[in-house]
Backbone as a ProteinNet text record, in pm:
[ID]
protein_1_A
[PRIMARY]
XXXXXXXXXXXXXXXXXXXXXXXXXXXXXXXXXXXXXXXXXXXXXXXXXXXXXXXXXXXXXXXXXXXXXXXXXXXXXXXXXXXXXXXXXXXXXXXXXXXXXXXXXXXXXXXXXXXXXXXXXXXXXXXXXXXXXXXXXXXXXXXXXXXXXXXX
[TERTIARY]
88.1	16.2	131.6	72.4	125	114.1	-10.2	-45.1	-16	-44.9	24.8	143.7	210.1	363.3	328.5	393.4	372.9	353.5	433.1	402.9	285.5	257.3	131.1	-11.3	23.5	-106.9	-98.9	47.1	-10.1	-41.2	-2.6	-53.5	-229.6	-233.7	-422.9	-485.2	-419.8	-513	-473	-370.5	-368	-456.1	-492	-567.4	-746.5	-760.7	-908.9	-923.2	-806.8	-804.6	-823.4	-743.9	-778.1	-938.3	-988.8	-1065.7	-1202.9	-1186.2	-1268.6	-1287	-1150.6	-1128.3	-1198.6	-1190.9	-1260.2	-1368.4	-1454.5	-1619.4	-1678.4	-1570.7	-1643.3	-1599.4	-1523.8	-1486.5	-1598	-1637.4	-1739.9	-1887.3	-1911.4	-2060.9	-2102.7	-2214.5	-2265.9	-2344.9	-2272	-2289.8	-2460.5	-2553.7	-2678.8	-2780.4	-2866.5	-2965.6	-3018.2	-3033.1	-3106.9	-3260.3	-3311.6	-3464.1	-3512.4	-3626.2	-3715.5	-3755.6	-3730.1	-3789.2	-3907	-3979.4	-4054.5	-4032.1	-4106.7	-4095.3	-4070.6	-3955.6	-3951.9	-3963.2	-3989.4	-4037.3	-3913	-3955.4	-3878	-3748.2	-3825.8	-3683.7	-3802.5	-3743.1	-3771.4	-3750.6	-3867.4	-3827	-3816.4	-3725.2	-3716.6	-3702.9	-3727.3	-3680.2	-3648.5	-3528.3	-3430	-3416.1	-3455.3	-3456.2	-3337.4	-3234.5	-3117	-3124.1	-2983.7	-2986.6	-3074.3	-3054.9	-3117.5	-3250.1	-3284.9	-3479.7	-3459.7	-3371.5	-3378.7	-3433.2	-3528.9	-3552.2	-3482.7	-3413.7	-3393.5	-3444.3	-3487.3	-3537.3	-3459.7	-3485.1	-3401.6	-3471	-3415.4	-3473	-3356.5	-3372.2	-3298.8	-3350.7	-3250.6	-3315	-3205.5	-3324.7	-3249.1	-3182.1	-3241.4	-3161.6	-3053.2	-3004.4	-2940.9	-2809.8	-2890.6	-2746.8	-2712.2	-2770.8	-2690.1	-2625.5	-2665.5	-2584	-2455	-2484.6	-2347.6	-2226	-2285.4	-2256.7	-2167.9	-2207.7	-2154.1	-2007.3	-2044.7	-1931.6	-1835.4	-1871.9	-1735.4	-1707.3	-1749.7	-1669.1	-1593.1	-1625	-1549.3	-1396.7	-1450.3	-1328.3	-1235.2	-1295.9	-1244.8	-1126.4	-1170.6	-1065.5	-985.5	-986.4	-862.6	-744.8	-722.9	-615.5	-582.9	-710.7	-668.2	-707.4	-767	-815.7	-959.5	-993.3	-1122.3	-1192.7	-1321.9	-1428.5	-1494.3	-1481.4	-1574.2	-1539.6	-1393.4	-1347.9	-1440.5	-1501.4	-1588.6	-1710.3	-1766.3	-1904.7	-2005.6	-1885.4	-1984.7	-2012.4	-1900	-1954.3	-2069.6	-2066.9	-2170.6	-2295.5	-2294	-2399.3	-2474.5	-2397.4	-2459.8	-2466.5	-2391.7	-2404.3	-2495.4	-2488.9	-2605.9	-2711.2	-2682.2	-2837.6	-2882.9	-2837.9	-2907	-2933.8	-2822.7	-2857	-2750	-2843.9	-2722.5	-2574.4	-2535.5	-2382.8	-2372.8	-2476.6	-2508.3	-2543.1	-2649.8	-2669.9	-2591.1	-2529.2	-2413.9	-2320.6	-2254.4	-2121.8	-2191.7	-2329.8	-2368.5	-2392.5	-2473.3	-2518.4	-2395.4	-2236.7	-2129.3	-2078.1	-2097.7	-2054.5	-2094	-2235.8	-2331.4	-2288.5	-2281.1	-2269	-2116.5	-2040.8	-1896	-1885.3	-1992.4	-1933.5	-1944	-2082.9	-2048.3	-1903.3	-1910.7	-1831.9	-1657.8	-1681.7	-1525.8	-1495.1	-1589.6	-1577.3	-1541.9	-1650.1	-1661.8	-1602	-1605.1	-1506.5	-1368	-1372.8	-1217.2	-1122.8	-1206.6	-1141.1	-1143.1	-1245.9	-1262.6	-1134.1	-1105.1	-1001.7	-853.3	-848.2	-732.9	-705	-833.4	-809.7	-780.9	-824.4	-793.2	-627.5	-573.3	-420.3	-337.9	-436.8	-347.1	-316.5	-361.1	-347.4	-405.6	-490.9	-566.7	-530.4	-522.1	-453	-614.4	-683.1	-815.3	-825.3	-726.6	-692.8	-688.1	-640.4	-551.5	-737.2	-771.7	-892.5	-996.4	-1039.4	-1101.7	-1098.2	-959.3	-951.3	-958.4	-926.4	-951.9	-1108.2	-1199	-1310.2	-1383.9	-1317.4	-1394.3	-1366.2	-1247.4	-1191.3	-1297	-1331.4	-1387.2	-1553.9	-1612.9	-1727.1	-1731.9	-1598.6	-1618	-1618.3	-1555	-1548.5	-1696.9	-1795.5	-1888.7	-1993.2	-1959.1	-2063.1	-2043.8	-1924.9	-1913.3	-1928.4	-1943	-2039.2	-2187.9	-2217.5	-2359.5	-2404.7	-2305.8	-2348	-2355.2	-2297	-2301.4	-2419.9	-2496.8	-2627.4	-2768.6	-2730.9	-2852.5	-2866.6	-2997.3	-3063.4	-3085.8	-3007.8	-3053.3	-3150.2
-99.5	-5	108.7	195.7	313.6	427.6	444.6	558.8	471.4	353.4	293.4	216.4	230.5	158.2	-21.3	-86.9	-220.7	-275.1	-262.5	-325.3	-291.9	-154.7	-82.3	-175.8	-156.9	-270.3	-420.4	-481.4	-619.3	-634.7	-519.7	-520.5	-532.5	-418.5	-392.9	-498.8	-576.9	-678.9	-812.9	-841.4	-959.1	-922.5	-825.5	-786.1	-824.5	-780.3	-825.3	-958.1	-1017.5	-1160.6	-1225.5	-1192.5	-1258.2	-1221.9	-1114.8	-1064.6	-1141.6	-1161	-1243.3	-1386.8	-1439.2	-1603.2	-1633	-1532	-1516.3	-1527.3	-1409.4	-1403.8	-1563.9	-1633.7	-1712.1	-1858.4	-1838.7	-1961.4	-1945	-1803.4	-1810.3	-1782.3	-1855.9	-1857.8	-1964.2	-2009.6	-2166.5	-2188.3	-2313.3	-2389.4	-2459.5	-2404.9	-2483.4	-2409.9	-2488.6	-2437.6	-2279.1	-2156.4	-2074.4	-2056.1	-2013.5	-2081.8	-1914.2	-1981.1	-1869.4	-1754.9	-1647.4	-1494.9	-1430	-1354	-1303.2	-1195.1	-1165.5	-1076.9	-941.2	-891.2	-762	-677.6	-507.4	-414	-391.9	-376.1	-351.4	-449.7	-621.1	-693.6	-782.5	-876.9	-998.5	-1090.2	-1202.9	-1322.6	-1413.4	-1541.8	-1640.8	-1760.2	-1876.2	-2004.8	-2088.5	-2135.7	-2243.9	-2382.9	-2451.7	-2592.3	-2662.1	-2733.3	-2780.8	-2962.5	-3009.8	-3146.6	-3203.2	-3220.8	-3278.7	-3288.9	-3178.4	-3130.9	-3055.4	-2982	-2886.6	-2769.5	-2703.5	-2564.8	-2496.2	-2377.7	-2245.2	-2107.2	-2075.9	-1921.9	-1818.4	-1710.2	-1606.9	-1462.6	-1350.4	-1220.6	-1115.8	-1017.8	-952.4	-815	-718.5	-574.7	-531.9	-523.1	-513.3	-334.8	-272.9	-122.8	-142	-184.6	-199.8	-285	-389.2	-473	-385.4	-277.1	-231.2	-139.8	-53.4	42.4	-26.8	-162.8	-185.4	-209.9	-312.8	-341.8	-210.1	-104.2	4.2	60.8	79.6	115.1	-15.4	-122.9	-189.4	-210.1	-219.4	-206.9	-78.2	-15.1	113.5	119.5	75.8	89.3	-22.5	-148.6	-257.6	-222.6	-170.4	-112.4	-18.7	78.8	165.3	53.5	-33.4	-78.8	-200.5	-276.2	-311	-461	-471.9	-610.7	-661.2	-769.1	-853.7	-825.1	-752.5	-752.8	-816.2	-950.8	-1085.8	-1137.6	-1109.4	-1133.2	-977.2	-897.5	-838.7	-846.2	-877.7	-861.3	-968.8	-1096.2	-1189	-1251.3	-1189.7	-1158.6	-1045.1	-972.3	-826.1	-851.2	-953.3	-1007.8	-1102.9	-1137.6	-1225.7	-1177.1	-1046.5	-1020.2	-864.4	-836.8	-687.5	-721.8	-798.4	-819.4	-916.1	-1005.1	-1108.8	-1271.7	-1283.3	-1404.6	-1498.4	-1618.9	-1716.3	-1742.5	-1848.2	-1818	-1886.9	-1979.2	-2013.3	-1918.6	-1856.9	-1744.4	-1649.9	-1570	-1487.7	-1516.7	-1640.3	-1673.5	-1665.3	-1752.7	-1744.4	-1632.9	-1514.1	-1421	-1284.2	-1339.4	-1257.2	-1319.8	-1420.5	-1478.7	-1438.4	-1419.7	-1384.6	-1254.1	-1163.6	-1028.1	-1022.7	-1086.3	-1050.2	-1117.2	-1221.3	-1276.9	-1179.7	-1084.9	-943.3	-900.6	-811.6	-703	-770.5	-862.7	-917.3	-1026.3	-1097.8	-1197.4	-1162.7	-1043.3	-1017.6	-874.8	-799.7	-652.5	-705.4	-787.3	-855.7	-870.6	-956.2	-1022.4	-903.5	-823.2	-712	-607.8	-607.9	-513.5	-527.4	-683.9	-755	-759.4	-772.9	-820.8	-698.2	-586.1	-435.2	-425.4	-456	-481.2	-583.1	-655.2	-761.7	-907.9	-895.4	-994.2	-1129.2	-1147.5	-1262	-1367	-1449.7	-1576.9	-1661.9	-1603.7	-1663.2	-1821	-1849.6	-2023.7	-2110.7	-2063.4	-2120	-2100.5	-1990.4	-1984.9	-2067.7	-2058.8	-2168.9	-2298	-2362.9	-2517.5	-2523.8	-2433.5	-2439.5	-2437.5	-2374.1	-2360.6	-2478.6	-2574.5	-2669.4	-2761.1	-2766.3	-2881.9	-2859.2	-2745.7	-2727.3	-2757.4	-2782.3	-2811.5	-2943.4	-3008.4	-3134.9	-3212	-3163	-3238.3	-3187.4	-3084.7	-3041.3	-3136.6	-3182.2	-3287.5	-3426.9	-3470.7	-3581.1	-3600.6	-3492.5	-3524.2	-3524.1	-3423.3	-3449	-3588.8	-3620.5	-3749.4	-3857.1	-3864	-3971.3	-3951.8	-3864.1	-3845.1	-3864.2	-3940.5	-3933.9	-4072.7	-4139.3	-4233.3	-4294.9	-4397.5	-4445.2	-4514.7
36.6	-15.3	-1.5	-100.8	-76.7	58.7	100.9	217	338.2	355.6	486.1	517.7	579.8	581.7	559.2	522.8	569.4	690.8	741.7	885.8	973.1	915.6	1004.7	937.7	778	725.5	782.3	795.1	836.4	983.4	1050.8	1202.1	1201.5	1123.3	1137.1	1037.3	963.8	880.9	995	1043.5	1163.5	1268.5	1297.5	1432.6	1376	1226.2	1134.8	1176.4	1127.1	1096.2	1245.7	1366.6	1477.6	1556.1	1522.2	1546	1504.4	1368.1	1267.3	1343.1	1375.7	1443.9	1550	1665.5	1795.9	1733.4	1672.9	1662.3	1632.8	1514.2	1456.1	1548.8	1655.9	1763.7	1880.9	1912.7	1994.6	1988.2	1848.5	1808.8	1831.2	1859.3	1911.6	1764	1739.1	1634.3	1627	1679	1632.4	1587	1535.8	1459.3	1541.6	1485.4	1564.7	1593.8	1682.8	1722.2	1675.7	1606.5	1564.6	1601.5	1574.1	1655.1	1563.6	1642.1	1579	1504.4	1430.3	1322	1372.1	1292.2	1342.6	1237.4	1285.4	1218.4	1044.8	979.8	868.3	856.4	892.5	877.4	762.1	701.1	564	625.2	657.8	714.1	614.2	614.7	527	589.2	541.5	620.3	489.3	562.7	470.6	525.9	448.9	494.4	411.2	533.9	478.5	429.4	376.6	302.7	426.4	501.9	633.2	646	629.7	676.5	793	809.5	916.7	875.2	927.9	870.2	973.4	895	950.7	948.5	1026.8	1011.4	1057.9	962.3	998.5	929.3	967.6	911.9	902.2	827.8	802.4	753.4	791.7	735.8	586.2	479.4	345.7	370.5	438	448.3	506.4	624	705.2	593.8	554.4	457.5	342	313.2	172.2	218.7	324.9	431	429.8	549.5	538.9	439.7	306	212.2	159.5	146.9	80.3	186.5	306.8	387.4	408.3	415.1	384.6	294.4	153	14.5	48.3	50.1	79.5	159.6	301	372.4	360.7	294.4	287.3	160.7	96.9	-46.1	-32.7	115.8	109.5	139.4	251.1	239.1	131.8	54.2	-57.1	-18.8	121.5	164.1	90.2	99.7	65.4	198.7	89.1	208.6	267.1	213.2	281.1	417	486.7	588.2	702.1	645.7	740.3	695.8	560.5	533.8	616.2	582.8	641.8	769.1	898.8	1027.1	1036.7	966.8	973.2	941.8	810.9	778.8	892.9	971.1	1068.4	1167.8	1234.4	1362.4	1334.3	1237.6	1216.3	1160.9	1050.7	954.2	1002.9	1079.4	1116.9	1012.1	920.1	860.6	909.6	912.3	925	839.3	921	839.3	684.3	672.8	511.5	487.6	503.6	427.4	398	521.2	519.2	397	386	317	181	140.2	10	-37	25.1	-28.4	-42.1	31.2	9.9	-82.5	-149.9	-298.1	-369.6	-372.1	-482.7	-524.5	-410.6	-442	-486.3	-498.6	-554	-662	-722	-846.3	-992	-968.3	-1108.3	-1079.8	-972.8	-950.6	-980	-897.7	-895.9	-981.4	-1037.1	-1174.6	-1275.8	-1358.8	-1453.8	-1448.1	-1390.4	-1381.3	-1398	-1277.7	-1247.3	-1406.3	-1480.6	-1618	-1706.7	-1721.3	-1777.5	-1778.3	-1610.3	-1643.1	-1663.8	-1642.5	-1673.6	-1818.2	-1866.9	-2021.8	-2121.8	-2062.1	-2132.6	-2141.2	-1982.8	-1986.1	-2052.8	-2129.3	-2206.9	-2091.8	-1995.2	-1879.5	-1870.6	-1947.6	-1936.6	-2044.3	-2027.5	-2143.2	-2178.2	-2281.1	-2316	-2334.1	-2409.1	-2443.4	-2321.8	-2226.3	-2101.1	-1988.3	-2021.7	-1929.2	-1951.3	-2120.6	-2162.8	-2161.8	-2113.9	-2094.5	-1941	-1850.3	-1691.8	-1689.9	-1771	-1754	-1769.9	-1864.7	-1946.5	-1852.6	-1770.6	-1687.3	-1579.7	-1531.5	-1425.9	-1433.1	-1565.1	-1638.3	-1609	-1671.5	-1644.5	-1525.3	-1417.9	-1288.8	-1244.1	-1270	-1200.6	-1273.5	-1408.8	-1478.3	-1395.3	-1399.3	-1348.7	-1211.5	-1141.6	-996.9	-1039	-1103.1	-1081.3	-1164.9	-1261.2	-1330.5	-1216.8	-1136.6	-1015.5	-942.3	-935.9	-842.2	-951.6	-1093	-1190.3	-1209.7	-1154.6	-1155.1	-1282.4	-1353.9	-1502.5	-1503.3
[MASK]
++++++++++++++++++++++++++++++++++++++++++++++++++++++++++++++++++++++++++++++++++++++++++++++++++++++++++++++++++++++++++++++++++++++++++++++++++++++++

């Protein structure tokens, strides 16, 4: 980073990682009990692969506000926002761990994936033939995994 000495950045980033680890270690890992609907919250129920329902609610206005603030502040030192946004979605917005992780990944897909590729392609740093081979290989692995679940 040009505006923050490397040692200070490493110290701040390390502290963020330790705080995130402490948060995750301190969480209870059982299904949350359903809460009564709260004002300005959207309530959802998801059922996992074992048939266990998970009900959660979130405040979409708070979610958008947090996303903008986290995106801005995490871009200043050049760190990824996922280390900040997932715990914030859990603690402040009220999403479950799976929903927070999935939401964070979905939000990153377009701006990081597509726009990142376009930025690198503009400077000639994308090797399309190699990328196509990698994509084909990943699709083949996904197809093989799916084929094992098909009952013929």
